[in-house]
XYZ file of C-alpha atoms in Angstrom:
439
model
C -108.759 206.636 -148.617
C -109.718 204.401 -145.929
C -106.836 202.145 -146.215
C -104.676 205.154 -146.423
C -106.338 206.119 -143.085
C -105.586 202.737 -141.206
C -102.018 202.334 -142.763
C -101.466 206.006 -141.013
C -102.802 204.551 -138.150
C -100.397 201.249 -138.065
C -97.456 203.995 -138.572
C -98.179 206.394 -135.689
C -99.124 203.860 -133.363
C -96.279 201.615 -134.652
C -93.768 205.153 -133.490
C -95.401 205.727 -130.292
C -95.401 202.377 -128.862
C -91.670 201.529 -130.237
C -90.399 205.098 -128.479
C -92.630 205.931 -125.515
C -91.651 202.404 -123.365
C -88.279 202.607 -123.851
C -88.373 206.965 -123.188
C -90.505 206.603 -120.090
C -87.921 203.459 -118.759
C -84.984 205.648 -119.264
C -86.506 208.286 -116.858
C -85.342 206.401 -114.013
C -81.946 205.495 -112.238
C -81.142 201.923 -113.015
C -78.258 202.144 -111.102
C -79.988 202.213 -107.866
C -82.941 199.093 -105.735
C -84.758 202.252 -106.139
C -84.522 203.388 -110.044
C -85.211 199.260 -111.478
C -88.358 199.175 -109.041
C -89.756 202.376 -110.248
C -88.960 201.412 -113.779
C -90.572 197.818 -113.333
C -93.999 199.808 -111.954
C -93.802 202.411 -114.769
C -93.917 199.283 -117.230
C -97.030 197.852 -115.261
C -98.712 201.242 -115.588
C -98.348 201.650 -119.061
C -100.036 198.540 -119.678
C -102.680 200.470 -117.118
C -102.969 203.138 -119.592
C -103.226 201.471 -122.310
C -106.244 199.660 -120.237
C -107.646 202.710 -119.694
C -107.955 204.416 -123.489
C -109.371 201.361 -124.319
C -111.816 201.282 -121.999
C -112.791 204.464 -123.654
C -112.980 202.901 -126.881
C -114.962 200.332 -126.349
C -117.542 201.774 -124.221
C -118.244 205.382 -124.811
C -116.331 205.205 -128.195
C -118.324 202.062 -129.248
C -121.833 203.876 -128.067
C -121.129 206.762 -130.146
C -120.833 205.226 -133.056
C -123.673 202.553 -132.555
C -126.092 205.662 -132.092
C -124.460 208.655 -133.016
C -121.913 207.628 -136.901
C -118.681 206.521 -137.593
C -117.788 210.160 -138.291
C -118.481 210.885 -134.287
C -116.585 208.097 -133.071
C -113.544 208.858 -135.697
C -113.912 212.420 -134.568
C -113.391 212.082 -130.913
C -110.268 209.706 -131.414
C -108.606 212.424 -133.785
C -109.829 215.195 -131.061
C -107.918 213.093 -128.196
C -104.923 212.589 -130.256
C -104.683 216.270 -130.736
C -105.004 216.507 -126.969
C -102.457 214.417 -126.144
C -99.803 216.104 -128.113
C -99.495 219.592 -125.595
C -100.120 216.864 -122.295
C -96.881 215.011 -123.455
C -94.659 218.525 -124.270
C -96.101 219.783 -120.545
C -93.311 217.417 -119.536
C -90.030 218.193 -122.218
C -88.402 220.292 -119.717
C -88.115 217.551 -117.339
C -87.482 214.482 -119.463
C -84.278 212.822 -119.731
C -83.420 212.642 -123.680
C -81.295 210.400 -125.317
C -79.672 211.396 -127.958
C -79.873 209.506 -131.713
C -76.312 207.982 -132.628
C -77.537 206.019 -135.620
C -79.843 202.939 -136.330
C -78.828 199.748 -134.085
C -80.498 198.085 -137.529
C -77.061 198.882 -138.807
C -75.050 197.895 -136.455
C -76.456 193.928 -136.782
C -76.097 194.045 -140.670
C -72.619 195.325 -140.352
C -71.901 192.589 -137.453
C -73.227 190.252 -139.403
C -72.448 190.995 -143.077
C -68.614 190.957 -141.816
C -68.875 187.506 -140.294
C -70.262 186.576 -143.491
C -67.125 188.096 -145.235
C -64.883 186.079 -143.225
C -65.857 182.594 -143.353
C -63.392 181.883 -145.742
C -60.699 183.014 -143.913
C -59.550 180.023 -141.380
C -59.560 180.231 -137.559
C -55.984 179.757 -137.002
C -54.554 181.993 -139.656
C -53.021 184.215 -136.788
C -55.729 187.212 -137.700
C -55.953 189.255 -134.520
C -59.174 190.398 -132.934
C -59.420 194.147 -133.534
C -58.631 195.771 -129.810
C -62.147 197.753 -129.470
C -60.474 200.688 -127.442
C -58.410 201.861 -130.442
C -62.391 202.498 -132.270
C -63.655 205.973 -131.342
C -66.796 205.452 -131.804
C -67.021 202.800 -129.286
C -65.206 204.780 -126.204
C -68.254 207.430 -126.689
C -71.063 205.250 -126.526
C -69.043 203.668 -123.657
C -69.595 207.297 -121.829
C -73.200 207.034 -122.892
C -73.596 203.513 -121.019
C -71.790 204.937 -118.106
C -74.243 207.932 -117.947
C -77.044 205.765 -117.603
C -76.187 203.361 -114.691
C -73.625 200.982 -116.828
C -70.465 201.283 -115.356
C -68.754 198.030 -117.123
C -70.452 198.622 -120.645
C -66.809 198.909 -122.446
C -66.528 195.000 -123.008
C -62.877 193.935 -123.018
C -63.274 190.127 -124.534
C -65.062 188.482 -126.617
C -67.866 185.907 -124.826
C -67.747 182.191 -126.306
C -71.546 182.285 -127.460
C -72.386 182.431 -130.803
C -68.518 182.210 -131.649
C -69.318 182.271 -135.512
C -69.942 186.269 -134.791
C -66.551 186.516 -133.210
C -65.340 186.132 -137.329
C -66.372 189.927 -137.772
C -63.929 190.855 -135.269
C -61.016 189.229 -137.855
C -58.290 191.572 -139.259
C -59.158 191.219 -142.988
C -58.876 192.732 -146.356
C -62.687 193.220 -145.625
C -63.946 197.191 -146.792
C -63.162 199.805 -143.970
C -67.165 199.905 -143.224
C -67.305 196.213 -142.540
C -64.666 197.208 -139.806
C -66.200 195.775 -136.329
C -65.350 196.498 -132.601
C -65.660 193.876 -129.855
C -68.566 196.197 -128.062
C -70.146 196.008 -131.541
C -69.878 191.997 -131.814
C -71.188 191.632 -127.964
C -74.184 193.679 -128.679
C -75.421 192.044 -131.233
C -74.989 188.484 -129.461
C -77.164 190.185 -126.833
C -80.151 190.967 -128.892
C -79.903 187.576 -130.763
C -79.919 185.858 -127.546
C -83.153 187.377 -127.184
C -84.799 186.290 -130.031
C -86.062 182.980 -129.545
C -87.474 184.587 -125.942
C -89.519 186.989 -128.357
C -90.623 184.012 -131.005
C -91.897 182.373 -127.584
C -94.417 185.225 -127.144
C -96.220 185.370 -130.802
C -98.222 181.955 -129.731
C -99.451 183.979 -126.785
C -100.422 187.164 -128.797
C -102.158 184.764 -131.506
C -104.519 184.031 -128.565
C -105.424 187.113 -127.833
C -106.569 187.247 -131.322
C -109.524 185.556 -131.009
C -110.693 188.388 -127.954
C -111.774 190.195 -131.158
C -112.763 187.734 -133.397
C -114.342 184.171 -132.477
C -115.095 185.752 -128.881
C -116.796 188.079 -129.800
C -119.031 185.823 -132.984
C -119.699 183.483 -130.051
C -121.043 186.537 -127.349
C -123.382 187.952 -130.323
C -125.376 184.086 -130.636
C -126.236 184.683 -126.780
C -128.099 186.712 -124.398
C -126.312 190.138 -124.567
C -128.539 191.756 -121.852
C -127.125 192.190 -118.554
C -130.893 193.705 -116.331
C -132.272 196.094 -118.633
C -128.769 197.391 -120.539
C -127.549 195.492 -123.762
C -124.089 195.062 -124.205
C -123.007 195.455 -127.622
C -120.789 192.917 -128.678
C -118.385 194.851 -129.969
C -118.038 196.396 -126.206
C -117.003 192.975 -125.133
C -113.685 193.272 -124.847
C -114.311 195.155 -122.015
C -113.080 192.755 -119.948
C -110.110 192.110 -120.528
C -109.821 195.397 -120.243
C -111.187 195.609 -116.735
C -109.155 192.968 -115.574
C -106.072 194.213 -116.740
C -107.229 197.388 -114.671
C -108.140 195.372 -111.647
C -105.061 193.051 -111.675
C -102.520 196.037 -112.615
C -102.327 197.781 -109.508
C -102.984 194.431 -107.207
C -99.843 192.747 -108.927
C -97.215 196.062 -108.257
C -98.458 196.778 -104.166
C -99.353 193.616 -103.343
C -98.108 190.624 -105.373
C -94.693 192.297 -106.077
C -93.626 192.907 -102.797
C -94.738 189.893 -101.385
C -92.986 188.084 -103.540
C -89.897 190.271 -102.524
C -90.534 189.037 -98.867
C -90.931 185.796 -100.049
C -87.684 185.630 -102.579
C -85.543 187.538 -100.778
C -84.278 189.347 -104.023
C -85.000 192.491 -105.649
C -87.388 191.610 -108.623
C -89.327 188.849 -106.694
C -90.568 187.484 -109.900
C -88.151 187.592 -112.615
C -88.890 189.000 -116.063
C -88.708 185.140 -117.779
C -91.009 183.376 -114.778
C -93.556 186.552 -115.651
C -93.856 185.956 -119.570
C -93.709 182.111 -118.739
C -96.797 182.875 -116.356
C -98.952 184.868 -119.172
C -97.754 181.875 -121.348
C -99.432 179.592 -118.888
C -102.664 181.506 -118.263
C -102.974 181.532 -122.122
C -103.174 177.728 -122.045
C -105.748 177.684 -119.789
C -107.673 180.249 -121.830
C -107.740 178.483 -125.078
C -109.117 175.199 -122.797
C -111.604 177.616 -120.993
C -112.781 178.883 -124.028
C -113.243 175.538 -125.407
C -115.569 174.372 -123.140
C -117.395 177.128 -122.753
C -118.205 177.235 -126.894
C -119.070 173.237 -126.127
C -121.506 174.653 -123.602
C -122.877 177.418 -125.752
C -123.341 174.503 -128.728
C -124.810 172.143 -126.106
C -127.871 175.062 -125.070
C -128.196 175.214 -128.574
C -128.909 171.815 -129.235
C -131.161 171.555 -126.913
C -133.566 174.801 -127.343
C -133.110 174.076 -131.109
C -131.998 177.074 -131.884
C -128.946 175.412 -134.234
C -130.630 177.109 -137.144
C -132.138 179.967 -136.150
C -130.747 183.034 -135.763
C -132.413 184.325 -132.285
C -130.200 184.911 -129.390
C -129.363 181.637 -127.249
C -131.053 181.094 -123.708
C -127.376 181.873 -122.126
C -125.614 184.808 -120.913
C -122.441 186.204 -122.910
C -121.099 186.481 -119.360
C -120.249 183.496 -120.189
C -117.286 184.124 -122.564
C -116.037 186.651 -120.134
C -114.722 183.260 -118.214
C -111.582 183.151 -121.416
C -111.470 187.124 -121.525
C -110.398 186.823 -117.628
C -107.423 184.566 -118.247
C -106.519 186.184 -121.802
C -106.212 189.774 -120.078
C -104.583 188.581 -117.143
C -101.863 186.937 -119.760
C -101.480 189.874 -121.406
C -100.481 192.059 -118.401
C -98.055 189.766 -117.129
C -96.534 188.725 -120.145
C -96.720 192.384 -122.008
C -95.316 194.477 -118.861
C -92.889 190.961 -118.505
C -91.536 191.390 -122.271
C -91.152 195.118 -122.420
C -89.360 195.507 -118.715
C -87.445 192.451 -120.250
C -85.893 193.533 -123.443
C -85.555 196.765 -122.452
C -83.368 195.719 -119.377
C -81.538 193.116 -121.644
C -80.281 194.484 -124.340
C -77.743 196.841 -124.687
C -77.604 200.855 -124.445
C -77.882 201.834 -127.931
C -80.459 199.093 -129.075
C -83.362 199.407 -126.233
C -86.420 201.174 -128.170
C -85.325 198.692 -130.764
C -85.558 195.275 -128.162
C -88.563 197.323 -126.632
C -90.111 197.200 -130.205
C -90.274 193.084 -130.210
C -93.360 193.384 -127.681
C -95.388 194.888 -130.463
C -93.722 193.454 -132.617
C -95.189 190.049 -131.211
C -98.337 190.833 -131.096
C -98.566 192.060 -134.753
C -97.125 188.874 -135.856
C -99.572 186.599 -133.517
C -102.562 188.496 -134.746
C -100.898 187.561 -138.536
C -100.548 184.025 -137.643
C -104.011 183.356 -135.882
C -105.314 184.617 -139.828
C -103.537 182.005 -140.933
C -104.173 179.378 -138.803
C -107.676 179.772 -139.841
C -106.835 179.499 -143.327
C -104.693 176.393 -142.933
C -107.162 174.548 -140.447
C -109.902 175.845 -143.088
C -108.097 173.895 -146.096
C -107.196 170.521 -144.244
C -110.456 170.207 -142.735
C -112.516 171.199 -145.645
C -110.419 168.565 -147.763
C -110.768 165.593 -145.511
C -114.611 166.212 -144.231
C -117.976 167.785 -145.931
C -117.355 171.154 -144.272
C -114.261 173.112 -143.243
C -114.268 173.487 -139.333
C -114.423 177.382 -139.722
C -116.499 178.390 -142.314
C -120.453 179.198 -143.087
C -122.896 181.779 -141.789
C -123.793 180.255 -139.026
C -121.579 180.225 -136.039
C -123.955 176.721 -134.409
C -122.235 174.786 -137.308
C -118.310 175.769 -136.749
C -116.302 172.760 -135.391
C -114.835 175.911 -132.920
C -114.440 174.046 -129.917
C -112.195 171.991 -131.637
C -110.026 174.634 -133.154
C -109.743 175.837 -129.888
C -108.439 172.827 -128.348
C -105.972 173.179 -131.401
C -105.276 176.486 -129.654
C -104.246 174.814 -126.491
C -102.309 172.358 -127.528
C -99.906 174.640 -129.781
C -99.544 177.256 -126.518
C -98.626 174.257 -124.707
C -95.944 173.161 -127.184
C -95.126 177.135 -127.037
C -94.655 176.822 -123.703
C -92.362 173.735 -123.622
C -90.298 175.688 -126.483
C -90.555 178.577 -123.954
C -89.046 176.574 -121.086
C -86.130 175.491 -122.628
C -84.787 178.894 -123.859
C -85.892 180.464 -120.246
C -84.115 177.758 -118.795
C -80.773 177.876 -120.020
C -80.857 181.896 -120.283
C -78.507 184.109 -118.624
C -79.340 187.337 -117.821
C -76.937 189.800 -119.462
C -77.700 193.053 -117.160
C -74.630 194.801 -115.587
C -76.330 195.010 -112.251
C -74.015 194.215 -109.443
C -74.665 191.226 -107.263
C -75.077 193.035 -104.127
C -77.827 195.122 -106.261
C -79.116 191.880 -107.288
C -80.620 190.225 -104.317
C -81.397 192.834 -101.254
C -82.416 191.779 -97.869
C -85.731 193.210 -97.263
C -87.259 194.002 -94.045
């Protein structure tokens, strides 16, 4: 029953965060300065948000169940879930809806099941390329672009990247449902292009991992008392939280526009240099954290306390140094990715492009599990001990994992820099929309 409970959890959450980005986004005019700023705030204060319930979480939330059960802290999440529900309907007669027209999942099988199909056929056989006007399917989600701010979104030719996906476009014997317009084709190039901007970002959610793992094993061996109040150390990612909360706001009024002034352009920091800068920060993190668990191991030494299980002479506020730069990474590079993909890619395949953020960080929190695992068997085969493994937390070669850490983010990084480098933005927004003078 209680796995039931948390895989009911990984569903709903997995629906609201995949739809409500991409739904919120689409309440503004992208075809107006105006619309694309208010869209790139609403992206920075849903990050706020989610800052904000947990905040709740892991104070109040936290306290209840410390001194109160389980069943009280369950209780009160089910009790604001419920509440939520009318708060979001308050606003149905306002919202802008868009209406289903099928799974863009389909769309990239179909794409690329018929380029499959005709590799055998040769590239000079005289096959024409299917004229996408003639499809009617593709003239209405044309009118659906155009609603929404894309004027040019019926594509008339076929781009030269990733030419082996122009094969699907090849007058064949091929099944009528392998059948593939040019719009088709070019929207699926667009989301591929994407992807290795999205495999960039699971080194940086892997980082985050350890805010709720290692972090928090290396805040519980030290002085949790802050005066007379002790902070519960499962109440210590509050701050990232707080930071995130702090840094939200400062970066839309005050580092946004002067970046504006300073750029001379609309955005002032593009989507790519924002993930690139969470990418950084995360770097600096994993080194942070590093020295600060050589620290903690050094106080331990020397009070002799390697053994014993009493709380180090050194305050937890300590790991709060790493917990700055991971939640400062997370803002700009979560608010970067979202605002990104959704901007990117096309019409009909936004709350799926939107869905990669989370996406990322499930898949970083998978692969930090197995990092552990793998540095676990290579270490514990060459030395006496593996590096992360025992009850006590004095004895784990952690330091050194983390400087593992920072290495492979800045590897990341260099593998993030080359894709960012050579990528070309695919939105439709005019030039003269593109860079504003601002006064």
């Amino acid at each position: 029953m209680l796995y039931a409970g948390l895989y009911l959890v990984a569903l709903g959450v997995g629906g609201i965060k995949g739809s409500l980005p991409p739904h919120g986004a689409e309440q503004f005019d992208e075809h107006t300065p105006h619309g694309r700023k208010q869209r790139s705030t609403f992206f920075n204060y849903y990050v706020f948000c989610l800052s904000c319930g947990a905040l709740i979480a892991v104070t109040f939330v936290v306290w209840i169940e410390d001194n109160k059960g389980w069943h009280w802290g369950f209780g009160i999440a089910t009790a604001a879930i419920l509440i939520s529900i009318p708060v979001f309907l308050l606003g149905s007669a306002c919202y802008r809806i868009k209406i289903p027209s099928g799974s863009p999942i389909t769309t990239i099988f179909k794409v690329l099941a018929a380029a499959i199909y005709n590799v055998r056929i040769p590239r000079n056989s005289g096959n024409a390329i299917e004229n996408m006007n003639t499809t009617l399917s593709c003239t209405t989600e044309a009118r659906e672009d155009e609603q929404h701010g894309r004027g040019n979104a019926e594509i008339q030719s076929v781009t030269e990247d990733l030419k082996f996906l122009n094969r699907a476009l090849m007058r064949t014997s091929a099944p009528p449902w392998l059948e593939c317009t040019t719009k088709q084709v070019e929207e699926v190039k667009t989301v591929l292009k994407i992807l290795p901007i999205f495999m960039s970002t699971i080194m940086l959610n892997c980082c985050l991992a350890q805010l709720s793992t290692f972090s928090v094993q290396q805040a519980a061996t030290m002085n949790t008392h802050v005066g007379a109040l002790r902070v519960p150390p499962a109440s210590l990612p509050v701050f990232p939280v707080l930071f995130i909360m702090i840094l939200a706001p400062v970066y839309n009024h005050v580092m946004v526009p002067f970046f504006r002034k300073l750029t001379n352009t609309e955005m002032g920091i593009t989507h790519l240099q924002r993930i690139g800068t969470g990418l950084i920060l995360s770097i600096v993190a994993m080194a942070v954290a590093a020295l600060v668990e050589m620290k903690r191991k050094r106080v331990a030494t020397q009070s002799g306390l390697m053994n014993s299980p009493e709380p180090l002479p050194i305050t937890f506020l300590w790991v709060a140094l790493q917990y700055l730069f991971l939640g400062s990474a997370d803002l700009f590079s979560l608010a970067g990715m979202m605002d990104f993909f959704f901007t990117e890619a096309p019409f009909s395949m936004r709350s799926l492009a939107t869905s990669l953020s989370w996406a990322s960080l499930a898949k970083g929190y998978y692969l930090s599990s197995v990092l552990v695992a793998i540095v676990n068997n290579i270490t514990g085969t060459f030395s006496r001990t593996p590096w992360l493994d025992g009850s006590n937390l004095n004895h784990y070669r952690l330091e050194r994992f983390y400087w593992l850490m920072c290495i492979l983010s800045g590897l990341n990084f260099l593998h993030y820099y080359l894709w960012a480098r050579n990528y070309r933005y695919a939105s439709s927004t005019p030039d003269d929309q593109k860079e504003i003078q601002l006064h």
